[in-house]
PDB file of C-alpha atoms in Angstrom:
ATOM      1  CA  MET T 200     -12.851 -15.953  -5.451  1.00  0.00           C
ATOM      2  CA  LYS T 201     -10.167 -17.466  -3.296  1.00  0.00           C
ATOM      3  CA  GLN T 202      -7.215 -18.790  -5.285  1.00  0.00           C
ATOM      4  CA  LYS T 203      -5.497 -22.098  -4.689  1.00  0.00           C
ATOM      5  CA  GLU T 204      -3.069 -21.899  -1.791  1.00  0.00           C
ATOM      6  CA  ILE T 205       0.575 -21.559  -2.794  1.00  0.00           C
ATOM      7  CA  VAL T 206       3.225 -23.666  -1.082  1.00  0.00           C
ATOM      8  CA  LEU T 207       6.635 -22.048  -0.737  1.00  0.00           C
ATOM      9  CA  THR T 208       9.927 -23.896  -0.494  1.00  0.00           C
ATOM     10  CA  LEU T 209      13.540 -22.759  -0.382  1.00  0.00           C
ATOM     11  CA  SER T 210      14.073 -23.851  -3.974  1.00  0.00           C
ATOM     12  CA  ILE T 211      10.983 -21.975  -5.215  1.00  0.00           C
ATOM     13  CA  LEU T 212      11.981 -18.801  -3.360  1.00  0.00           C
ATOM     14  CA  ALA T 213      15.542 -19.024  -4.664  1.00  0.00           C
ATOM     15  CA  GLU T 214      14.276 -19.542  -8.208  1.00  0.00           C
ATOM     16  CA  LYS T 215      12.039 -16.451  -7.886  1.00  0.00           C
ATOM     17  CA  GLY T 216      14.983 -14.328  -6.758  1.00  0.00           C
ATOM     18  CA  ALA T 217      14.639 -14.135  -2.967  1.00  0.00           C
ATOM     19  CA  SER T 218      17.578 -12.493  -1.195  1.00  0.00           C
ATOM     20  CA  GLU T 219      20.053 -14.468   0.888  1.00  0.00           C
ATOM     21  CA  GLN T 220      18.571 -12.932   4.045  1.00  0.00           C
ATOM     22  CA  GLU T 221      15.035 -13.926   3.025  1.00  0.00           C
ATOM     23  CA  LEU T 222      16.144 -17.483   2.314  1.00  0.00           C
ATOM     24  CA  GLU T 223      18.002 -17.657   5.620  1.00  0.00           C
ATOM     25  CA  ASP T 224      14.959 -16.363   7.521  1.00  0.00           C
ATOM     26  CA  PHE T 225      12.627 -18.817   5.760  1.00  0.00           C
ATOM     27  CA  GLU T 226      14.876 -21.740   6.648  1.00  0.00           C
ATOM     28  CA  LYS T 227      14.976 -20.569  10.277  1.00  0.00           C
ATOM     29  CA  TRP T 228      11.214 -20.052  10.526  1.00  0.00           C
ATOM     30  CA  TYR T 229      10.279 -23.264   8.715  1.00  0.00           C
ATOM     31  CA  PRO T 230      12.864 -26.013   9.406  1.00  0.00           C
ATOM     32  CA  SER T 231      10.712 -28.488   7.461  1.00  0.00           C
ATOM     33  CA  GLY T 232      11.600 -26.532   4.319  1.00  0.00           C
ATOM     34  CA  SER T 233       8.108 -25.545   3.246  1.00  0.00           C
ATOM     35  CA  ALA T 234       5.156 -23.363   4.274  1.00  0.00           C
ATOM     36  CA  THR T 235       2.105 -21.911   2.576  1.00  0.00           C
ATOM     37  CA  LEU T 236       2.176 -18.329   1.387  1.00  0.00           C
ATOM     38  CA  SER T 237      -0.633 -17.476   3.831  1.00  0.00           C
ATOM     39  CA  GLU T 238       1.362 -18.900   6.735  1.00  0.00           C
ATOM     40  CA  VAL T 239       4.402 -16.824   5.806  1.00  0.00           C
ATOM     41  CA  LEU T 240       2.375 -13.617   5.403  1.00  0.00           C
ATOM     42  CA  SER T 241       0.585 -14.151   8.725  1.00  0.00           C
ATOM     43  CA  TYR T 242       3.924 -14.611  10.458  1.00  0.00           C
ATOM     44  CA  LEU T 243       5.366 -11.526   8.766  1.00  0.00           C
ATOM     45  CA  GLN T 244       2.410  -9.506  10.073  1.00  0.00           C
ATOM     46  CA  ILE T 245       3.037 -10.753  13.613  1.00  0.00           C
ATOM     47  CA  LEU T 246       6.736  -9.896  13.381  1.00  0.00           C
ATOM     48  CA  ALA T 247       6.050  -6.484  11.854  1.00  0.00           C
ATOM     49  CA  ASN T 248       3.686  -5.600  14.694  1.00  0.00           C
ATOM     50  CA  THR T 249       6.056  -6.735  17.450  1.00  0.00           C
ATOM     51  CA  ASP T 250       9.507  -5.726  16.186  1.00  0.00           C
ATOM     52  CA  THR T 251      10.715  -2.123  16.090  1.00  0.00           C
ATOM     53  CA  GLU T 252      12.627  -2.996  12.907  1.00  0.00           C
ATOM     54  CA  TYR T 253       9.390  -3.772  11.092  1.00  0.00           C
ATOM     55  CA  VAL T 254      10.536  -2.430   7.715  1.00  0.00           C
ATOM     56  CA  LYS T 255      12.361  -5.610   6.699  1.00  0.00           C
ATOM     57  CA  TYR T 256       9.211  -7.681   7.240  1.00  0.00           C
ATOM     58  CA  VAL T 257       7.098  -5.191   5.296  1.00  0.00           C
ATOM     59  CA  ASP T 258       9.631  -5.227   2.452  1.00  0.00           C
ATOM     60  CA  CYS T 259       9.549  -9.021   2.428  1.00  0.00           C
ATOM     61  CA  ALA T 260       5.745  -8.949   2.136  1.00  0.00           C
ATOM     62  CA  LYS T 261       6.002  -6.480  -0.757  1.00  0.00           C
ATOM     63  CA  TRP T 262       8.404  -8.806  -2.551  1.00  0.00           C
ATOM     64  CA  LEU T 263       6.060 -11.760  -2.063  1.00  0.00           C
ATOM     65  CA  PHE T 264       3.148  -9.712  -3.425  1.00  0.00           C
ATOM     66  CA  ASP T 265       5.230  -8.703  -6.441  1.00  0.00           C
ATOM     67  CA  THR T 266       6.096 -12.350  -7.024  1.00  0.00           C
ATOM     68  CA  PHE T 267       2.903 -14.293  -6.267  1.00  0.00           C
ATOM     69  CA  PRO T 268      -0.814 -13.656  -6.986  1.00  0.00           C
ATOM     70  CA  PRO T 269      -3.536 -12.842  -4.429  1.00  0.00           C
ATOM     71  CA  THR T 270      -4.850 -15.932  -2.628  1.00  0.00           C
ATOM     72  CA  GLN T 271      -7.204 -14.529   0.023  1.00  0.00           C
ATOM     73  CA  GLU T 272     -10.883 -13.672  -0.284  1.00  0.00           C
ATOM     74  CA  PRO T 273     -11.927 -10.000   0.060  1.00  0.00           C
ATOM     75  CA  LEU T 274     -11.777  -8.814   3.663  1.00  0.00           C
ATOM     76  CA  VAL T 275     -13.901  -6.112   5.303  1.00  0.00           C
ATOM     77  CA  LEU T 276     -12.697  -4.450   8.533  1.00  0.00           C
ATOM     78  CA  ASN T 277     -14.938  -2.173  10.573  1.00  0.00           C
ATOM     79  CA  GLU T 278     -11.837  -0.677  12.205  1.00  0.00           C
ATOM     80  CA  LEU T 279      -8.077  -1.120  12.292  1.00  0.00           C
ATOM     81  CA  ASN T 280      -7.080  -3.385  15.162  1.00  0.00           C
ATOM     82  CA  ARG T 281      -3.322  -3.269  14.569  1.00  0.00           C
ATOM     83  CA  GLU T 282      -0.773  -0.774  13.311  1.00  0.00           C
ATOM     84  CA  ILE T 283       0.500  -2.897  10.444  1.00  0.00           C
ATOM     85  CA  ILE T 284      -1.777  -4.871   8.119  1.00  0.00           C
ATOM     86  CA  ILE T 285      -0.498  -7.290   5.490  1.00  0.00           C
ATOM     87  CA  TYR T 286      -3.216  -8.824   3.320  1.00  0.00           C
ATOM     88  CA  ASN T 287      -3.011 -10.901   0.155  1.00  0.00           C
ATOM     89  CA  GLY T 288      -6.233  -9.759  -1.502  1.00  0.00           C
ATOM     90  CA  ASN T 289      -8.795  -6.960  -1.681  1.00  0.00           C
ATOM     91  CA  LEU T 290      -9.333  -5.035   1.552  1.00  0.00           C
ATOM     92  CA  THR T 291     -12.146  -2.680   2.598  1.00  0.00           C
ATOM     93  CA  ILE T 292     -11.868  -0.550   5.734  1.00  0.00           C
ATOM     94  CA  LYS T 293     -15.158   0.935   6.941  1.00  0.00           C
ATOM     95  CA  ALA T 294     -13.607   3.654   9.090  1.00  0.00           C
ATOM     96  CA  ASN T 295     -11.385   6.710   9.068  1.00  0.00           C
ATOM     97  CA  ILE T 296      -7.655   6.020   9.262  1.00  0.00           C
ATOM     98  CA  ALA T 297      -5.535   8.430  11.285  1.00  0.00           C
ATOM     99  CA  GLY T 298      -2.034   8.341  12.719  1.00  0.00           C
ATOM    100  CA  ASP T 299       0.789   5.905  12.068  1.00  0.00           C
ATOM    101  CA  HIS T 300      -0.397   2.873  10.117  1.00  0.00           C
ATOM    102  CA  VAL T 301       1.138   0.618   7.495  1.00  0.00           C
ATOM    103  CA  ILE T 302      -1.149  -1.200   5.062  1.00  0.00           C
ATOM    104  CA  ILE T 303       0.398  -3.554   2.526  1.00  0.00           C
ATOM    105  CA  GLY T 304      -2.086  -5.221   0.198  1.00  0.00           C
ATOM    106  CA  ASN T 305      -1.980  -7.398  -2.886  1.00  0.00           C
ATOM    107  CA  GLY T 306      -5.221  -6.072  -4.332  1.00  0.00           C
ATOM    108  CA  ASP T 307      -7.620  -3.147  -4.069  1.00  0.00           C
ATOM    109  CA  LEU T 308      -7.769  -1.021  -0.917  1.00  0.00           C
ATOM    110  CA  ASN T 309     -11.099   0.712  -0.378  1.00  0.00           C
ATOM    111  CA  ILE T 310     -11.228   3.147   2.558  1.00  0.00           C
ATOM    112  CA  GLU T 311     -14.821   4.247   3.155  1.00  0.00           C
ATOM    113  CA  GLY T 312     -13.726   7.094   5.434  1.00  0.00           C
ATOM    114  CA  ASP T 313     -10.882   9.620   5.385  1.00  0.00           C
ATOM    115  CA  LEU T 314      -7.163   8.875   5.383  1.00  0.00           C
ATOM    116  CA  ASN T 315      -5.052  11.216   7.534  1.00  0.00           C
ATOM    117  CA  GLY T 316      -1.579  11.447   9.010  1.00  0.00           C
ATOM    118  CA  CYS T 317       1.702   9.585   8.611  1.00  0.00           C
ATOM    119  CA  VAL T 318       0.570   6.395   6.901  1.00  0.00           C
ATOM    120  CA  GLU T 319       2.325   4.028   4.525  1.00  0.00           C
ATOM    121  CA  ILE T 320       0.146   2.327   1.933  1.00  0.00           C
ATOM    122  CA  TRP T 321       1.193  -0.061  -0.791  1.00  0.00           C
ATOM    123  CA  ALA T 322      -1.600  -1.609  -2.865  1.00  0.00           C
ATOM    124  CA  LYS T 323      -2.842  -2.131  -6.408  1.00  0.00           C
ATOM    125  CA  ASN T 324      -5.685   0.414  -6.390  1.00  0.00           C
ATOM    126  CA  VAL T 325      -6.458   2.827  -3.539  1.00  0.00           C
ATOM    127  CA  LYS T 326      -9.794   4.545  -3.076  1.00  0.00           C
ATOM    128  CA  ALA T 327     -10.739   6.922  -0.249  1.00  0.00           C
ATOM    129  CA  LYS T 328     -12.968   9.920   0.328  1.00  0.00           C
ATOM    130  CA  ASN T 329     -10.263  12.363   1.438  1.00  0.00           C
ATOM    131  CA  ILE T 330      -6.500  11.782   1.650  1.00  0.00           C
ATOM    132  CA  THR T 331      -4.381  14.098   3.820  1.00  0.00           C
ATOM    133  CA  LEU T 332      -0.749  13.053   4.304  1.00  0.00           C
ATOM    134  CA  ASP T 333       2.035  14.623   6.340  1.00  0.00           C
ATOM    135  CA  ASP T 334       5.423  13.861   7.886  1.00  0.00           C
ATOM    136  CA  LEU T 335       6.985  10.892   6.014  1.00  0.00           C
ATOM    137  CA  ALA T 336       3.697   9.406   4.801  1.00  0.00           C
ATOM    138  CA  GLU T 337       3.738   7.455   1.553  1.00  0.00           C
ATOM    139  CA  ILE T 338       1.246   5.912  -0.853  1.00  0.00           C
ATOM    140  CA  GLU T 339       2.326   3.741  -3.767  1.00  0.00           C
ATOM    141  CA  ALA T 340      -0.328   2.261  -6.051  1.00  0.00           C
ATOM    142  CA  GLU T 341      -1.331   1.720  -9.633  1.00  0.00           C
ATOM    143  CA  THR T 342      -4.379   3.981  -9.271  1.00  0.00           C
ATOM    144  CA  ILE T 343      -5.517   6.412  -6.572  1.00  0.00           C
ATOM    145  CA  ASP T 344      -9.093   7.724  -6.505  1.00  0.00           C
ATOM    146  CA  ALA T 345     -10.293  10.314  -3.985  1.00  0.00           C
ATOM    147  CA  GLU T 346     -12.318  13.500  -3.764  1.00  0.00           C
ATOM    148  CA  ASN T 347      -9.517  15.509  -2.160  1.00  0.00           C
ATOM    149  CA  ILE T 348      -5.785  14.771  -1.929  1.00  0.00           C
ATOM    150  CA  MET T 349      -3.335  16.871   0.082  1.00  0.00           C
ATOM    151  CA  ALA T 350       0.324  16.205   0.840  1.00  0.00           C
ATOM    152  CA  ASP T 351       2.546  18.200   3.202  1.00  0.00           C
ATOM    153  CA  ASP T 352       5.955  17.952   4.890  1.00  0.00           C
ATOM    154  CA  TYR T 353       7.866  15.078   3.218  1.00  0.00           C
ATOM    155  CA  ALA T 354       4.846  13.008   2.194  1.00  0.00           C
ATOM    156  CA  GLU T 355       5.071  11.183  -1.121  1.00  0.00           C
ATOM    157  CA  ILE T 356       2.384   9.822  -3.446  1.00  0.00           C
ATOM    158  CA  VAL T 357       3.315   7.712  -6.463  1.00  0.00           C
ATOM    159  CA  ALA T 358       0.874   6.112  -8.899  1.00  0.00           C
ATOM    160  CA  GLU T 359       0.259   5.376 -12.541  1.00  0.00           C
ATOM    161  CA  THR T 360      -3.058   7.260 -12.467  1.00  0.00           C
ATOM    162  CA  ILE T 361      -4.521   9.695  -9.924  1.00  0.00           C
ATOM    163  CA  LYS T 362      -8.107  10.900 -10.063  1.00  0.00           C
ATOM    164  CA  ALA T 363      -9.442  13.614  -7.723  1.00  0.00           C
ATOM    165  CA  ILE T 364     -11.482  16.789  -7.564  1.00  0.00           C
ATOM    166  CA  ASN T 365      -8.808  18.735  -5.674  1.00  0.00           C
ATOM    167  CA  ILE T 366      -5.083  18.021  -5.347  1.00  0.00           C
ATOM    168  CA  ALA T 367      -2.690  20.152  -3.283  1.00  0.00           C
ATOM    169  CA  ALA T 368       0.969  19.784  -2.311  1.00  0.00           C
ATOM    170  CA  TYR T 369       2.947  21.825   0.221  1.00  0.00           C
ATOM    171  CA  GLY T 370       6.341  21.771   1.937  1.00  0.00           C
ATOM    172  CA  ASP T 371       8.748  19.187   0.547  1.00  0.00           C
ATOM    173  CA  SER T 372       6.032  16.761  -0.454  1.00  0.00           C
ATOM    174  CA  GLU T 373       5.824  15.118  -3.881  1.00  0.00           C
ATOM    175  CA  ILE T 374       2.887  13.795  -5.894  1.00  0.00           C
ATOM    176  CA  TRP T 375       3.787  11.942  -9.076  1.00  0.00           C
ATOM    177  CA  ALA T 376       1.733   9.979 -11.584  1.00  0.00           C
ATOM    178  CA  GLU T 377       1.855   9.209 -15.277  1.00  0.00           C
ATOM    179  CA  LYS T 378      -1.656  10.670 -15.579  1.00  0.00           C
ATOM    180  CA  ILE T 379      -3.422  13.045 -13.178  1.00  0.00           C
ATOM    181  CA  ASN T 380      -7.115  13.762 -13.776  1.00  0.00           C
ATOM    182  CA  VAL T 381      -8.193  16.648 -11.548  1.00  0.00           C
ATOM    183  CA  GLN T 382     -10.504  19.677 -11.433  1.00  0.00           C
ATOM    184  CA  ASN T 383      -8.400  21.925  -9.193  1.00  0.00           C
ATOM    185  CA  ILE T 384      -4.697  21.835  -8.444  1.00  0.00           C
ATOM    186  CA  MET T 385      -2.645  23.760  -5.876  1.00  0.00           C
ATOM    187  CA  ASP T 386       1.134  23.750  -6.263  1.00  0.00           C
ATOM    188  CA  ASP T 387       2.627  27.224  -5.949  1.00  0.00           C
ATOM    189  CA  THR T 388       6.115  26.044  -6.969  1.00  0.00           C
ATOM    190  CA  GLY T 389       4.983  24.040  -9.972  1.00  0.00           C
ATOM    191  CA  THR T 390       7.384  21.251  -8.977  1.00  0.00           C
ATOM    192  CA  ARG T 391       5.613  19.255  -6.271  1.00  0.00           C
ATOM    193  CA  ILE T 392       2.925  17.716  -8.511  1.00  0.00           C
ATOM    194  CA  ARG T 393       4.339  16.041 -11.589  1.00  0.00           C
ATOM    195  CA  GLY T 394       2.902  14.046 -14.443  1.00  0.00           C
ATOM    196  CA  GLU T 395       0.564  14.472 -17.371  1.00  0.00           C
ATOM    197  CA  ILE T 396      -2.087  16.733 -15.808  1.00  0.00           C
ATOM    198  CA  ASN T 397      -5.555  16.689 -17.322  1.00  0.00           C
ATOM    199  CA  LEU T 398      -7.711  19.502 -15.916  1.00  0.00           C
ATOM    200  CA  ILE T 399     -11.334  18.396 -15.909  1.00  0.00           C
ATOM    201  CA  GLN T 400     -14.068  21.005 -16.052  1.00  0.00           C
ATOM    202  CA  HIS T 401     -16.655  20.885 -13.304  1.00  0.00           C
ATOM    203  CA  SER T 402     -19.993  19.502 -14.396  1.00  0.00           C
ATOM    204  CA  TYR T 403     -23.075  21.446 -13.275  1.00  0.00           C
ATOM    205  CA  ASN T 404     -25.546  18.823 -14.408  1.00  0.00           C
TER     206      ASN T 404
END
């Protein structure tokens, strides 16, 4: 259910611990001194998709999500129509994701297809069929649930809990979680996959 819209002001942002740069940007973007959280997030998404220095806008969105609750109703996308998505609620993507994409969500992210390539994902709970990351790809979430997870190159996966049938890590990649529930694990160095690993026996029922 959609939550009540949150109105941001300079004093509220300062009280919550916004940086000097974030306060300066807010004052520049909204001379009236106030704007709704949805307005700010929509503008951050526009800036992130049009500025080569998109990281600062993505980081600002992450801070807002860490500070304020979800306010948007669940959204379902049949395909990705932009490289960077910022959404303040649960998000379902009914397609494979490949290539360079950034998805920042303040809720659950459900990918009904496969996730491949150099992607950056930051969400509460991430679910996908197969996850294959390379280059500088990164996933940060509370929980990650997939059938198969593979990381290569410098890819990084960080979560509180990871659940999968198969997990593999190669190159200089890292997979870390407090708890990892998995049937099969591939890490020939014994250092790329770290956490409390619980090997689950395959069920033949």
